[in-house]
C-alpha positions as semicolon CSV with decimal commas, in nm:
position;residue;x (nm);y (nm);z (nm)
1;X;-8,183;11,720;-3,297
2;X;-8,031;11,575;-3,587
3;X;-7,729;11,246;-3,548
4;X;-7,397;11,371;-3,582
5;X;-7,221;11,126;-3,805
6;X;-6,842;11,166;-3,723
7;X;-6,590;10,931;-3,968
8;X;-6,253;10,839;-3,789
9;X;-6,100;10,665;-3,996
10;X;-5,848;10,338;-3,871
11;X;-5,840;10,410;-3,514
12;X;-5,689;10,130;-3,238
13;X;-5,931;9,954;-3,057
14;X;-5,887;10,032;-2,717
15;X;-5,846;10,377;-2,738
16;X;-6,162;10,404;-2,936
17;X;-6,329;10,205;-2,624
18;X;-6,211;10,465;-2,373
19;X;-6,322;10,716;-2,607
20;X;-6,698;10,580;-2,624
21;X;-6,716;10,563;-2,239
22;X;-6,597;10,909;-2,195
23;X;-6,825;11,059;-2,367
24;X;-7,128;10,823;-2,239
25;X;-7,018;10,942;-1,905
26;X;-6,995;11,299;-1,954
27;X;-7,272;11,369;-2,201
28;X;-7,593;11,552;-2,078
29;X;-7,942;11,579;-2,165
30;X;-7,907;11,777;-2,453
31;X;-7,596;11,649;-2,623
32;X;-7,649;11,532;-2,965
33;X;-7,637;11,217;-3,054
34;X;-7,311;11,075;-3,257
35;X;-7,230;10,745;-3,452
36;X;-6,863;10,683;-3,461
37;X;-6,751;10,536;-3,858
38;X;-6,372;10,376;-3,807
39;X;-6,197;10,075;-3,934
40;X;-5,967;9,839;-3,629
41;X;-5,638;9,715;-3,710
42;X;-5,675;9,359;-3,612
43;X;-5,799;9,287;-3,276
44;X;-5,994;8,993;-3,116
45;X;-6,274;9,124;-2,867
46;X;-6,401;8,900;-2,621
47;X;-6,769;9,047;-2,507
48;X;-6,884;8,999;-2,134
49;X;-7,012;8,650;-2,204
50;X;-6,746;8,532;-2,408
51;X;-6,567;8,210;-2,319
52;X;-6,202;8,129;-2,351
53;X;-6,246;7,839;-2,496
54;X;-6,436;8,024;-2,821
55;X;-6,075;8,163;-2,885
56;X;-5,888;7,843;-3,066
57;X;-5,557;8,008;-3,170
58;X;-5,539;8,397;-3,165
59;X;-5,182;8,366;-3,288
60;X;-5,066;8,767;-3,314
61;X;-5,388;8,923;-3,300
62;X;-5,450;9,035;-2,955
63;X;-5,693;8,946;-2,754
64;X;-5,901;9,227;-2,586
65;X;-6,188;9,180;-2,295
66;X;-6,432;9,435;-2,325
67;X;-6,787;9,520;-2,189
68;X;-7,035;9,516;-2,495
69;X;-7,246;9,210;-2,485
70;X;-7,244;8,857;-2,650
71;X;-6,883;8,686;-2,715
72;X;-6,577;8,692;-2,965
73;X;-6,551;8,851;-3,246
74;X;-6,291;8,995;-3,502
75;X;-6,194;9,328;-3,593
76;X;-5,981;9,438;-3,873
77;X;-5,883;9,626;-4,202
78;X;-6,192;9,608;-4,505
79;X;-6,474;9,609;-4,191
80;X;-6,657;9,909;-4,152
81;X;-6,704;9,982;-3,766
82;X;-7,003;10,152;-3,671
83;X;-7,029;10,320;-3,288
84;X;-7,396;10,489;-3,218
85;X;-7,403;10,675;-2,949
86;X;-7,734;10,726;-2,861
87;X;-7,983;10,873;-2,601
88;X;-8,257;10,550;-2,588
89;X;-8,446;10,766;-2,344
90;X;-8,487;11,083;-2,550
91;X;-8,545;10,840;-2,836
92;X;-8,823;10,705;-2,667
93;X;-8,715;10,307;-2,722
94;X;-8,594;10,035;-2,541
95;X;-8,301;9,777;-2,588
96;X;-8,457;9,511;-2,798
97;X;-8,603;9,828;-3,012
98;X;-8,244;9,940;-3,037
99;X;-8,075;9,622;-3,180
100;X;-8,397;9,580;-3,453
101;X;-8,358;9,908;-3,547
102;X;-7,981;9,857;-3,594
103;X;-7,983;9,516;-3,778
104;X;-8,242;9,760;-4,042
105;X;-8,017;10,011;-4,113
106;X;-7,726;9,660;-4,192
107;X;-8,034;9,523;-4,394
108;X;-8,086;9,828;-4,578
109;X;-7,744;9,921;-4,644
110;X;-7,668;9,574;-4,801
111;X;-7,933;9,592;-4,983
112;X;-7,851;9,921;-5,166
113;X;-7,534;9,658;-5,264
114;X;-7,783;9,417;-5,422
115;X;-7,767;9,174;-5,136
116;X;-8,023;9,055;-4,926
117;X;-7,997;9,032;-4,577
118;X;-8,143;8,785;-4,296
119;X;-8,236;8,801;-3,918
120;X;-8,156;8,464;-3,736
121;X;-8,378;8,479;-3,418
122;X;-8,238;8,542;-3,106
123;X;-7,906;8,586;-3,298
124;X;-7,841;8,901;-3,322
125;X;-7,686;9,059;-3,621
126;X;-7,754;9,000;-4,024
127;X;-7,676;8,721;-4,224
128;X;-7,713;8,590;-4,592
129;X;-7,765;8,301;-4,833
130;X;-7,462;8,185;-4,980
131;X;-7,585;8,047;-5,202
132;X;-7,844;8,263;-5,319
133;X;-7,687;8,630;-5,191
134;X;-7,888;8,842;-5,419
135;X;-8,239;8,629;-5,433
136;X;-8,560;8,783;-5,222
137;X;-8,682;8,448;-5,095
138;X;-8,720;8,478;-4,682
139;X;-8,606;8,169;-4,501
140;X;-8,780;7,874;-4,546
141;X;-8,767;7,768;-4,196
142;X;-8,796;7,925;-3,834
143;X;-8,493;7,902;-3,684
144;X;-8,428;7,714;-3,377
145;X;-8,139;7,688;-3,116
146;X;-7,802;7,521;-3,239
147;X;-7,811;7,164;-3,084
148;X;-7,521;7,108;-2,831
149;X;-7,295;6,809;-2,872
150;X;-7,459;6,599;-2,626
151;X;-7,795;6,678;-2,762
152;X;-7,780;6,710;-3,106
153;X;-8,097;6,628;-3,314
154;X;-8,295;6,542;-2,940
155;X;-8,591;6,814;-2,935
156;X;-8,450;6,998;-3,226
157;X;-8,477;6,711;-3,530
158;X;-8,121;6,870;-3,514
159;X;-8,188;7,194;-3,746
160;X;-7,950;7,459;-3,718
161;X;-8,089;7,792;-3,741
162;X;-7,756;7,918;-3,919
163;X;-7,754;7,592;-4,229
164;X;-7,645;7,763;-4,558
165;X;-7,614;8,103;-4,427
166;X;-7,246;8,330;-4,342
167;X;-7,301;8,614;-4,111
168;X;-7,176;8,954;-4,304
169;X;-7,231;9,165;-3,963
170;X;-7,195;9,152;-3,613
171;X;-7,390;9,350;-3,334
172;X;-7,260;9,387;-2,976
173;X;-7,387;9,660;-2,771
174;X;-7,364;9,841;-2,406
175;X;-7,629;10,057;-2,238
176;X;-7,528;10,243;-1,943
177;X;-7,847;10,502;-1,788
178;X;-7,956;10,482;-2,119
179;X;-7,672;10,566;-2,327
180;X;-7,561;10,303;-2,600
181;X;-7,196;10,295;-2,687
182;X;-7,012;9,990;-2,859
183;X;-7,248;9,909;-3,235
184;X;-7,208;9,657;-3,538
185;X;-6,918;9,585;-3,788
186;X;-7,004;9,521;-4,144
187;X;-6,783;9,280;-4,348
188;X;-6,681;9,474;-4,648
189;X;-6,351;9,360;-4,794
190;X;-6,160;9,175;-4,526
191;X;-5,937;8,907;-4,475
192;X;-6,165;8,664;-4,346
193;X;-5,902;8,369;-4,198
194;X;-5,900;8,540;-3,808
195;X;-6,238;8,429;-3,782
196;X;-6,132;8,046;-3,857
197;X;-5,901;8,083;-3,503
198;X;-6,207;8,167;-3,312
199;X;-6,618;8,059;-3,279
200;X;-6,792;8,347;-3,419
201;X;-7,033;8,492;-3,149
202;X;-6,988;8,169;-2,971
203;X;-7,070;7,909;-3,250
204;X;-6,873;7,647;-3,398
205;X;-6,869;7,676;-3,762
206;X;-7,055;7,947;-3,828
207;X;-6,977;8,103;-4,188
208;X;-6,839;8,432;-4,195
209;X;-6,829;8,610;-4,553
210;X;-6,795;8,997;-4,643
211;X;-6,952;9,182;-4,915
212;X;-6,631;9,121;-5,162
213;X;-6,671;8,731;-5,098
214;X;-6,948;8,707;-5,267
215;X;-6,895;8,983;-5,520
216;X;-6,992;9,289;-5,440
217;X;-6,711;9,548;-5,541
218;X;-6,771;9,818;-5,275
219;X;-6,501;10,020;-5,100
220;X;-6,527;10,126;-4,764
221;X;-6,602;10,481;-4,786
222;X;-6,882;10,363;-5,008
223;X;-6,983;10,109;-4,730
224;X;-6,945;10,325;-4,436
225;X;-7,135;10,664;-4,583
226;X;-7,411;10,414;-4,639
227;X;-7,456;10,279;-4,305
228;X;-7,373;10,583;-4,136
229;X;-7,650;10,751;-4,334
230;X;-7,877;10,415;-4,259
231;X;-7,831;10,426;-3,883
232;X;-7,880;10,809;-3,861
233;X;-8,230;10,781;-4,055
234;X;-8,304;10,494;-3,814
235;X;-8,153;10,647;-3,510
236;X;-8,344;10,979;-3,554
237;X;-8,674;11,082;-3,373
């Protein structure tokens, strides 16, 4: 049963939400599989372990609980918004299957843009070199847990798994009797400055860049028939 692949276009945030749990909730054993392509006007969304204090000045943008994991995050114009909803059981795969297979179709889709992409471990989502977007090199170094204030450098020799590297996507998902809903967000063109008024995903600092940063002329229909075709080859029994 083939992935229906279903563009939207700029749709609000929280009526794309309700839209993704109705049809979770009222799809049945043989309803295909979708993945929802749509662009947010700008919106901070605060995942089910998000902290308060990770939001330093929303300003405007509003501010929206929701239930996907991990924490904050930005949405907005020039990020392609990508919602599979998928049947994990008739896929035959688990979570953790899920979210690799996911971060492959981001890794493959950048890299049909030139651009290699990164896994941080136990961080999900992709990330790149900035200063070496385009080179094949892997990371020279495992990554290891960011070092808290108190402890920094004690246990860790103070690496930080995300040194010289800006996250271009972002990966927060829900799974509810085996139906996914929420997805990822690829930074195409944006304006990045909303995600200086928050920690990214929970962490202080962290780099956020998008494809036209570090210059990759792409538009978004370019971006999001790419990773809609990426996630349905991935996504597919």
């Amino acid at each position: 049963m083939p992935v229906v692949i279903r563009p939207l276009g700029r749709t609000a945030y929280d009526l794309t939400l309700d839209a993704m749990r109705a049809f979770s909730a009222a799809r049945a054993a043989d309803t295909p599989d979708e993945i929802w392509l749509c662009e947010h006007p700008p919106v901070f969304t605060q995942g089910i372990a998000g902290k308060a204090e990770h939001v330093l000045d929303a300003g405007a943008i509003p501010v929206v609980p929701t239930d996907r994991g991990g924490q904050v995050t930005y949405h907005g114009p020039g990020q392609v918004v990508a919602y599979p909803l998928i049947d994990l059981r008739r896929l035959g795969i688990y979570v953790k299957e899920y979210v690799f297979r996911l971060e492959q179709a981001i890794l493959k889709t950048i890299d049909g843009f030139g651009v290699t992409g990164h896994r941080v471990r136990g961080e999900p989502g992709v990330y790149v070199r900035l200063g070496d977007p385009f080179g094949h090199a892997v990371l020279a170094t495992k990554p290891s847990p960011r070092p808290s204030p108190a402890g920094a450098g004690e246990g860790d020799n103070g690496r930080d798994p995300f040194a010289g590297l800006g996250k271009i996507a972002a990966i927060g998902v829900k799974v509810s009797r085996h139906r996914t809903y929420h997805g990822v967000a690829l930074n195409v063109a944006m304006d990045l400055r909303p995600f200086e008024r928050i920690h990214p995903c929970g962490h202080a600092g962290l780099k956020t860049i998008d494809l036209s940063t570090i210059g990759v002329r792409a538009s978004w229909d370019d971006a999001a028939k790419t990773l809609g075709e990426q996630l349905a080859a991935t996504l597919s029994p």
